[in-house]
Amino acid sequence: MSIEVTYDERLRAVPADREAYAAMVGGLKADLARLDAEGAADPSEVFRLLRRVGFGLVVLGEHGEAVSHLERALLLAGESPAARTAVRINLADAHRHAGDLGRAEPLYLEALAIAPPDMRDFALQHLAKHRIDQNRLDEAESLLRETLELREAKGDPELIASTERALAHCRRHTENPD
């Protein structure tokens, strides 16, 4: 059984083993329900669980429920720019994957505006994927080139490879528009 995430042809996170991943998300939901029932749970712990459940539901393709959890997480994100950025990206992804590009747009832009320097590459890459879905391919490629520069400066091979895959995906769309 695997709770790993892989990526589909649109570069969207999907579970390597759907059944195992769904069980993991179910366990997180049970933990969240327990905290909710206790009533006086630490808001940072509730935020952490809401975000993990929300992301897990995005991966499972359960976008409506994901939005509900992530909107609640957004209310608990507090003052941390990292937390506020991350949950906005997750919520924007939930809307984008559900096909609601209009609701995703401001969330991606807000995430980019508040992203701490070490998260700017994540905000840029997710906005770029959104631009691909909008068929704004020149903008997407420009955003991805900026992302690649930031990730090369970080020196993280996995992040660099992720951006290179996104650039290749963007270029395929440019050469063969849907």
Tab-separated table of C-alpha atoms in Angstrom:
chain	number	residue	atom	x	y	z
A	1	MET	CA	0.000	0.000	0.000
A	2	SER	CA	1.277	3.431	-0.945
A	3	ILE	CA	0.267	6.902	0.136
A	4	GLU	CA	2.588	8.433	-2.432
A	5	VAL	CA	1.468	11.036	-4.923
A	6	THR	CA	2.386	10.972	-8.588
A	7	TYR	CA	1.420	13.322	-11.423
A	8	ASP	CA	-0.916	12.824	-14.366
A	9	GLU	CA	-0.522	14.114	-17.938
A	10	ARG	CA	-1.815	17.550	-16.823
A	11	LEU	CA	0.759	17.599	-13.994
A	12	ARG	CA	-1.933	17.278	-11.349
A	13	ALA	CA	-1.242	15.295	-8.200
A	14	VAL	CA	-2.936	11.895	-8.166
A	15	PRO	CA	-2.559	9.023	-5.698
A	16	ALA	CA	-0.198	6.205	-6.628
A	17	ASP	CA	-2.557	3.860	-4.737
A	18	ARG	CA	-6.026	5.394	-4.566
A	19	GLU	CA	-7.365	3.001	-1.937
A	20	ALA	CA	-4.437	3.515	0.444
A	21	TYR	CA	-4.477	7.268	-0.108
A	22	ALA	CA	-8.229	7.456	0.542
A	23	ALA	CA	-7.716	5.482	3.762
A	24	MET	CA	-5.014	7.927	4.858
A	25	VAL	CA	-7.300	10.907	4.149
A	26	GLY	CA	-10.104	9.141	6.007
A	27	GLY	CA	-7.826	8.779	9.026
A	28	LEU	CA	-6.962	12.472	8.895
A	29	LYS	CA	-10.667	13.326	8.690
A	30	ALA	CA	-11.297	11.174	11.778
A	31	ASP	CA	-8.510	13.009	13.633
A	32	LEU	CA	-10.058	16.316	12.606
A	33	ALA	CA	-13.513	15.216	13.753
A	34	ARG	CA	-12.027	14.208	17.105
A	35	LEU	CA	-10.395	17.630	17.501
A	36	ASP	CA	-13.626	19.369	16.491
A	37	ALA	CA	-15.562	17.321	19.054
A	38	GLU	CA	-13.107	18.326	21.793
A	39	GLY	CA	-13.961	21.952	21.061
A	40	ALA	CA	-10.851	23.536	22.561
A	41	ALA	CA	-8.301	22.240	20.098
A	42	ASP	CA	-5.163	24.176	19.274
A	43	PRO	CA	-6.039	26.262	16.179
A	44	SER	CA	-2.636	25.551	14.612
A	45	GLU	CA	-3.267	21.797	14.862
A	46	VAL	CA	-6.754	22.190	13.384
A	47	PHE	CA	-5.246	24.303	10.573
A	48	ARG	CA	-2.612	21.655	9.873
A	49	LEU	CA	-5.210	18.880	9.683
A	50	LEU	CA	-7.650	20.930	7.598
A	51	ARG	CA	-4.921	21.707	5.082
A	52	ARG	CA	-3.719	18.096	4.897
A	53	VAL	CA	-7.291	16.826	4.469
A	54	GLY	CA	-8.017	19.526	1.899
A	55	PHE	CA	-4.912	18.704	-0.137
A	56	GLY	CA	-5.684	14.989	0.143
A	57	LEU	CA	-9.177	15.572	-1.185
A	58	VAL	CA	-7.758	17.563	-4.118
A	59	VAL	CA	-5.495	14.610	-4.914
A	60	LEU	CA	-8.511	12.283	-4.735
A	61	GLY	CA	-10.490	14.573	-7.067
A	62	GLU	CA	-13.070	15.437	-4.414
A	63	HIS	CA	-12.881	19.151	-5.116
A	64	GLY	CA	-16.078	20.381	-3.472
A	65	GLU	CA	-15.208	18.822	-0.131
A	66	ALA	CA	-11.604	19.996	-0.548
A	67	VAL	CA	-12.768	23.589	-0.996
A	68	SER	CA	-14.830	23.366	2.183
A	69	HIS	CA	-11.870	22.163	4.254
A	70	LEU	CA	-9.409	24.590	2.686
A	71	GLU	CA	-11.704	27.600	3.136
A	72	ARG	CA	-11.935	26.694	6.791
A	73	ALA	CA	-8.140	26.342	6.936
A	74	LEU	CA	-7.760	29.770	5.370
A	75	LEU	CA	-9.695	31.249	8.298
A	76	LEU	CA	-7.224	29.628	10.722
A	77	ALA	CA	-4.020	30.406	8.812
A	78	GLY	CA	-3.162	33.214	11.180
A	79	GLU	CA	-0.437	35.722	10.431
A	80	SER	CA	2.151	33.313	9.047
A	81	PRO	CA	2.887	34.302	5.430
A	82	ALA	CA	3.986	30.719	4.724
A	83	ALA	CA	0.730	29.225	6.017
A	84	ARG	CA	-1.383	31.869	4.276
A	85	THR	CA	0.481	31.311	1.000
A	86	ALA	CA	0.315	27.517	1.134
A	87	VAL	CA	-3.403	27.304	1.885
A	88	ARG	CA	-4.224	29.827	-0.857
A	89	ILE	CA	-2.294	27.743	-3.368
A	90	ASN	CA	-4.099	24.585	-2.226
A	91	LEU	CA	-7.501	26.290	-2.383
A	92	ALA	CA	-6.744	27.757	-5.805
A	93	ASP	CA	-5.699	24.294	-7.015
A	94	ALA	CA	-8.987	22.839	-5.738
A	95	HIS	CA	-10.946	25.417	-7.737
A	96	ARG	CA	-8.744	25.040	-10.832
A	97	HIS	CA	-8.963	21.259	-10.821
A	98	ALA	CA	-12.739	21.551	-10.502
A	99	GLY	CA	-12.724	23.763	-13.608
A	100	ASP	CA	-13.492	27.018	-11.789
A	101	LEU	CA	-10.628	29.102	-13.149
A	102	GLY	CA	-12.333	32.356	-12.149
A	103	ARG	CA	-12.306	31.500	-8.449
A	104	ALA	CA	-8.756	30.162	-8.658
A	105	GLU	CA	-7.269	33.304	-10.228
A	106	PRO	CA	-7.420	35.737	-7.272
A	107	LEU	CA	-6.163	33.075	-4.864
A	108	TYR	CA	-3.063	32.422	-6.969
A	109	LEU	CA	-2.409	36.156	-7.274
A	110	GLU	CA	-2.864	36.658	-3.517
A	111	ALA	CA	-0.514	33.745	-2.804
A	112	LEU	CA	2.136	35.259	-5.049
A	113	ALA	CA	1.702	38.700	-3.453
A	114	ILE	CA	2.215	37.419	0.103
A	115	ALA	CA	4.641	34.554	-0.533
A	116	PRO	CA	7.780	34.708	1.564
A	117	PRO	CA	10.923	34.622	-0.592
A	118	ASP	CA	11.494	30.898	-0.017
A	119	MET	CA	7.973	30.107	-1.302
A	120	ARG	CA	7.869	32.440	-4.303
A	121	ASP	CA	8.867	29.602	-6.642
A	122	PHE	CA	5.889	27.516	-5.511
A	123	ALA	CA	3.464	30.393	-6.003
A	124	LEU	CA	4.911	31.124	-9.449
A	125	GLN	CA	4.772	27.499	-10.587
A	126	HIS	CA	1.154	27.036	-9.518
A	127	LEU	CA	0.160	30.310	-11.188
A	128	ALA	CA	1.961	29.110	-14.329
A	129	LYS	CA	-0.034	25.858	-14.360
A	130	HIS	CA	-3.158	27.972	-14.027
A	131	ARG	CA	-2.015	30.039	-17.017
A	132	ILE	CA	-1.573	26.823	-19.011
A	133	ASP	CA	-5.158	25.843	-18.184
A	134	GLN	CA	-6.240	29.321	-19.319
A	135	ASN	CA	-4.281	28.812	-22.559
A	136	ARG	CA	-2.130	31.844	-21.701
A	137	LEU	CA	0.957	29.949	-22.714
A	138	ASP	CA	3.437	32.807	-23.207
A	139	GLU	CA	2.718	34.025	-19.685
A	140	ALA	CA	2.964	30.491	-18.341
A	141	GLU	CA	6.346	29.951	-19.953
A	142	SER	CA	7.656	33.258	-18.600
A	143	LEU	CA	6.489	32.374	-15.082
A	144	LEU	CA	8.073	28.944	-15.356
A	145	ARG	CA	11.399	30.382	-16.519
A	146	GLU	CA	11.390	32.645	-13.457
A	147	THR	CA	10.498	29.654	-11.285
A	148	LEU	CA	13.351	27.639	-12.766
A	149	GLU	CA	15.843	30.416	-11.989
A	150	LEU	CA	14.694	30.491	-8.362
A	151	ARG	CA	14.814	26.727	-8.046
A	152	GLU	CA	18.241	26.487	-9.639
A	153	ALA	CA	19.425	29.028	-7.046
A	154	LYS	CA	17.952	26.781	-4.319
A	155	GLY	CA	19.803	23.829	-5.821
A	156	ASP	CA	16.999	21.311	-5.191
A	157	PRO	CA	17.089	18.716	-7.993
A	158	GLU	CA	13.495	17.550	-7.397
A	159	LEU	CA	12.109	21.083	-7.609
A	160	ILE	CA	14.192	21.810	-10.699
A	161	ALA	CA	12.920	18.616	-12.357
A	162	SER	CA	9.331	19.536	-11.469
A	163	THR	CA	9.688	22.905	-13.161
A	164	GLU	CA	11.404	21.375	-16.188
A	165	ARG	CA	8.436	18.974	-16.537
A	166	ALA	CA	6.043	21.924	-16.301
A	167	LEU	CA	8.013	23.816	-18.977
A	168	ALA	CA	7.911	20.775	-21.269
A	169	HIS	CA	4.160	20.485	-20.641
A	170	CYS	CA	3.703	24.160	-21.498
A	171	ARG	CA	5.749	23.813	-24.687
A	172	ARG	CA	3.697	20.781	-25.762
A	173	HIS	CA	0.573	22.897	-25.383
A	174	THR	CA	2.182	25.679	-27.400
A	175	GLU	CA	3.067	23.262	-30.221
A	176	ASN	CA	-0.205	21.333	-30.086
A	177	PRO	CA	-2.999	23.512	-28.667
A	178	ASP	CA	-6.115	21.587	-27.608
